[in-house]
């Protein structure tokens, strides 16, 4: 069980023997000194790595080498992330959304997407729960161009500051700063 701390440390608990918390071997590296609050950890089974989203940037922990590295490009306020069915890592950061193909490691930037706490992929695109812009539906065409559809308080969302989401069939359960909303993705209506 992997845990990221508010001090920027990466720790784990062995599920075979959960009697203690262990620090990774590379917690005192140069990359570790740059890492602050760890907001999210994403397991990458393509590269056998952990992607660590921190307020100070994006970091990678190589599980085979037990090595912590800072991502080559400087990103800040990394919060929401997901890996879609095409093995693409999506990272929300201060300047938009970054896509990293985990097989080729090619990237693409989408600067028009507001910072998001949570990203949920599906067959046709992705849902983004933003900090102050409500719920955003992201769909892409075959060229990789994005179309955004925004749902907010004016559409019935209880609050535009989304903290978490869970998909349940065609419903999205959305936790906000001001209560719980459920969004029916078929008819685009909210119940609070």
Short mmCIF file of C-alpha atoms in Angstrom, two decimals:
data_model
loop_
_atom_site.label_atom_id
_atom_site.label_comp_id
_atom_site.label_asym_id
_atom_site.label_seq_id
_atom_site.Cartn_x
_atom_site.Cartn_y
_atom_site.Cartn_z
CA UNK A 1 0.00 0.00 0.00
CA UNK A 2 1.65 3.24 -1.21
CA UNK A 3 1.24 6.51 0.69
CA UNK A 4 2.35 10.04 -0.11
CA UNK A 5 2.74 12.46 2.76
CA UNK A 6 2.15 16.19 3.09
CA UNK A 7 5.91 16.48 3.71
CA UNK A 8 6.60 14.94 0.28
CA UNK A 9 7.73 11.51 1.46
CA UNK A 10 6.80 8.31 -0.34
CA UNK A 11 6.11 5.46 2.08
CA UNK A 12 4.56 2.02 1.93
CA UNK A 13 3.03 -0.69 4.09
CA UNK A 14 3.64 -4.33 3.24
CA UNK A 15 0.26 -6.04 2.94
CA UNK A 16 1.89 -9.35 3.88
CA UNK A 17 3.08 -7.87 7.18
CA UNK A 18 1.27 -4.58 7.87
CA UNK A 19 2.96 -3.92 11.20
CA UNK A 20 5.03 -0.92 10.08
CA UNK A 21 5.38 1.96 7.65
CA UNK A 22 8.49 1.90 5.48
CA UNK A 23 10.17 4.73 3.55
CA UNK A 24 11.40 4.10 0.02
CA UNK A 25 15.17 3.87 -0.42
CA UNK A 26 15.40 7.04 -2.51
CA UNK A 27 13.58 9.40 -0.09
CA UNK A 28 16.77 11.46 0.38
CA UNK A 29 17.61 11.96 -3.33
CA UNK A 30 17.72 15.34 -5.11
CA UNK A 31 14.32 14.63 -6.66
CA UNK A 32 12.87 13.83 -3.23
CA UNK A 33 14.14 17.16 -1.86
CA UNK A 34 12.13 18.98 -4.56
CA UNK A 35 8.91 17.06 -3.90
CA UNK A 36 6.42 18.59 -1.49
CA UNK A 37 2.79 17.65 -0.81
CA UNK A 38 1.97 14.43 -2.71
CA UNK A 39 -1.59 14.87 -3.97
CA UNK A 40 -2.04 11.63 -5.90
CA UNK A 41 -0.24 8.40 -6.77
CA UNK A 42 -0.96 6.58 -10.06
CA UNK A 43 0.34 3.06 -10.78
CA UNK A 44 1.76 2.64 -14.29
CA UNK A 45 1.84 -1.09 -15.13
CA UNK A 46 3.34 -0.39 -18.59
CA UNK A 47 6.58 0.98 -17.09
CA UNK A 48 6.32 -0.60 -13.61
CA UNK A 49 6.40 2.84 -12.04
CA UNK A 50 4.45 5.16 -9.77
CA UNK A 51 3.57 8.65 -11.00
CA UNK A 52 3.57 11.07 -8.07
CA UNK A 53 1.58 14.27 -8.46
CA UNK A 54 2.88 16.92 -6.10
CA UNK A 55 2.22 20.59 -5.67
CA UNK A 56 5.84 21.23 -6.71
CA UNK A 57 5.72 19.03 -9.83
CA UNK A 58 5.40 15.59 -11.39
CA UNK A 59 7.69 12.77 -10.24
CA UNK A 60 8.23 9.12 -11.19
CA UNK A 61 9.23 6.29 -8.87
CA UNK A 62 10.72 3.36 -10.80
CA UNK A 63 9.65 0.24 -8.90
CA UNK A 64 12.26 -2.01 -10.58
CA UNK A 65 15.20 0.31 -9.83
CA UNK A 66 13.82 1.79 -6.57
CA UNK A 67 14.65 5.20 -7.99
CA UNK A 68 12.81 8.51 -7.70
CA UNK A 69 13.06 10.98 -10.61
CA UNK A 70 11.57 14.34 -11.44
CA UNK A 71 9.62 14.44 -14.72
CA UNK A 72 11.64 16.13 -17.48
CA UNK A 73 9.19 19.02 -17.92
CA UNK A 74 8.47 21.42 -15.08
CA UNK A 75 4.80 21.21 -14.10
CA UNK A 76 3.27 22.72 -10.96
CA UNK A 77 0.13 22.12 -8.94
CA UNK A 78 -0.29 18.56 -10.23
CA UNK A 79 -3.55 17.32 -8.73
CA UNK A 80 -5.85 15.11 -10.79
CA UNK A 81 -4.72 12.25 -13.01
CA UNK A 82 -5.85 9.04 -14.63
CA UNK A 83 -4.69 6.40 -17.08
CA UNK A 84 -7.15 5.66 -19.88
CA UNK A 85 -7.74 2.40 -21.76
CA UNK A 86 -5.18 3.43 -24.41
CA UNK A 87 -2.36 3.55 -21.82
CA UNK A 88 -2.26 7.35 -21.78
CA UNK A 89 -1.57 9.20 -18.55
CA UNK A 90 -3.56 12.42 -18.17
CA UNK A 91 -2.25 14.94 -15.62
CA UNK A 92 -4.06 18.10 -14.56
CA UNK A 93 -1.66 20.89 -13.57
CA UNK A 94 -1.58 24.68 -13.17
CA UNK A 95 -1.41 25.35 -16.93
CA UNK A 96 -3.92 22.81 -18.21
CA UNK A 97 -3.89 19.12 -19.04
CA UNK A 98 -0.92 17.01 -20.19
CA UNK A 99 -1.22 13.68 -21.98
CA UNK A 100 1.72 11.25 -21.77
CA UNK A 101 1.56 8.11 -23.90
CA UNK A 102 3.03 5.50 -21.54
CA UNK A 103 4.21 3.26 -24.40
CA UNK A 104 5.94 5.82 -26.65
CA UNK A 105 6.37 8.55 -23.97
CA UNK A 106 5.16 11.13 -26.53
CA UNK A 107 3.23 14.00 -24.98
CA UNK A 108 0.59 16.55 -25.90
CA UNK A 109 -0.55 19.63 -24.00
CA UNK A 110 -4.11 20.93 -23.67
CA UNK A 111 -3.80 24.39 -22.06
CA UNK A 112 -7.52 25.24 -22.17
CA UNK A 113 -8.62 22.74 -19.51
CA UNK A 114 -9.09 24.17 -15.98
CA UNK A 115 -7.21 22.58 -13.05
CA UNK A 116 -9.00 19.46 -11.88
CA UNK A 117 -8.96 17.50 -8.65
CA UNK A 118 -10.22 14.34 -10.33
CA UNK A 119 -10.27 12.88 -13.86
CA UNK A 120 -12.45 9.90 -14.83
CA UNK A 121 -11.95 8.34 -18.28
CA UNK A 122 -14.58 6.37 -20.18
CA UNK A 123 -14.98 4.95 -23.69
CA UNK A 124 -15.71 8.31 -25.33
CA UNK A 125 -13.59 10.75 -23.33
CA UNK A 126 -13.19 11.93 -19.80
CA UNK A 127 -14.95 13.73 -16.95
CA UNK A 128 -13.02 16.45 -15.10
CA UNK A 129 -14.00 17.69 -11.64
CA UNK A 130 -12.49 21.18 -11.39
CA UNK A 131 -11.55 23.44 -8.47
CA UNK A 132 -13.97 26.23 -9.34
CA UNK A 133 -15.37 25.60 -12.82
CA UNK A 134 -17.73 22.72 -12.04
CA UNK A 135 -17.89 19.51 -14.05
CA UNK A 136 -16.36 19.35 -17.53
CA UNK A 137 -16.99 16.72 -20.17
CA UNK A 138 -13.93 16.22 -22.40
CA UNK A 139 -14.25 14.46 -25.75
CA UNK A 140 -11.61 14.09 -28.45
CA UNK A 141 -11.78 13.57 -32.17
CA UNK A 142 -9.50 11.23 -34.12
CA UNK A 143 -6.90 14.02 -34.50
CA UNK A 144 -6.66 14.49 -30.73
CA UNK A 145 -8.51 17.82 -30.67
CA UNK A 146 -10.64 18.39 -27.57
CA UNK A 147 -14.21 19.56 -27.19
CA UNK A 148 -15.27 20.71 -23.72
CA UNK A 149 -18.80 20.87 -22.28
CA UNK A 150 -19.17 22.56 -18.90
CA UNK A 151 -21.81 21.81 -16.24
CA UNK A 152 -21.97 24.05 -13.18
CA UNK A 153 -24.30 25.54 -10.56
CA UNK A 154 -26.39 27.11 -13.32
CA UNK A 155 -27.13 23.57 -14.56
CA UNK A 156 -27.98 22.24 -11.07
CA UNK A 157 -24.59 21.19 -9.63
CA UNK A 158 -24.62 21.91 -5.89
CA UNK A 159 -21.19 23.67 -5.96
CA UNK A 160 -18.55 24.41 -8.62
CA UNK A 161 -15.67 23.28 -6.34
CA UNK A 162 -15.45 19.52 -6.94
CA UNK A 163 -13.36 17.36 -4.61
CA UNK A 164 -14.10 13.82 -5.81
CA UNK A 165 -16.14 11.72 -8.25
CA UNK A 166 -17.21 8.12 -8.63
CA UNK A 167 -18.89 6.60 -11.68
CA UNK A 168 -21.79 4.22 -11.05
CA UNK A 169 -23.19 3.06 -14.39
CA UNK A 170 -24.55 6.17 -16.09
CA UNK A 171 -24.44 8.19 -12.83
CA UNK A 172 -21.56 10.31 -11.55
CA UNK A 173 -21.49 10.83 -7.79
CA UNK A 174 -19.80 14.17 -7.16
CA UNK A 175 -18.50 15.43 -3.83
CA UNK A 176 -18.18 19.21 -3.57
CA UNK A 177 -17.32 21.87 -1.01
CA UNK A 178 -21.07 22.28 -0.40
CA UNK A 179 -22.57 18.80 -0.54
CA UNK A 180 -23.15 15.81 -2.79
CA UNK A 181 -24.55 15.81 -6.34
CA UNK A 182 -25.43 12.89 -8.57
CA UNK A 183 -25.28 13.56 -12.31
CA UNK A 184 -27.28 11.48 -14.77
CA UNK A 185 -24.99 11.30 -17.82
CA UNK A 186 -27.84 10.11 -20.09
CA UNK A 187 -30.13 13.11 -19.61
CA UNK A 188 -27.56 15.60 -18.18
CA UNK A 189 -29.48 16.36 -14.96
CA UNK A 190 -28.35 16.77 -11.37
CA UNK A 191 -29.91 15.69 -8.10
CA UNK A 192 -28.44 17.12 -4.88
#
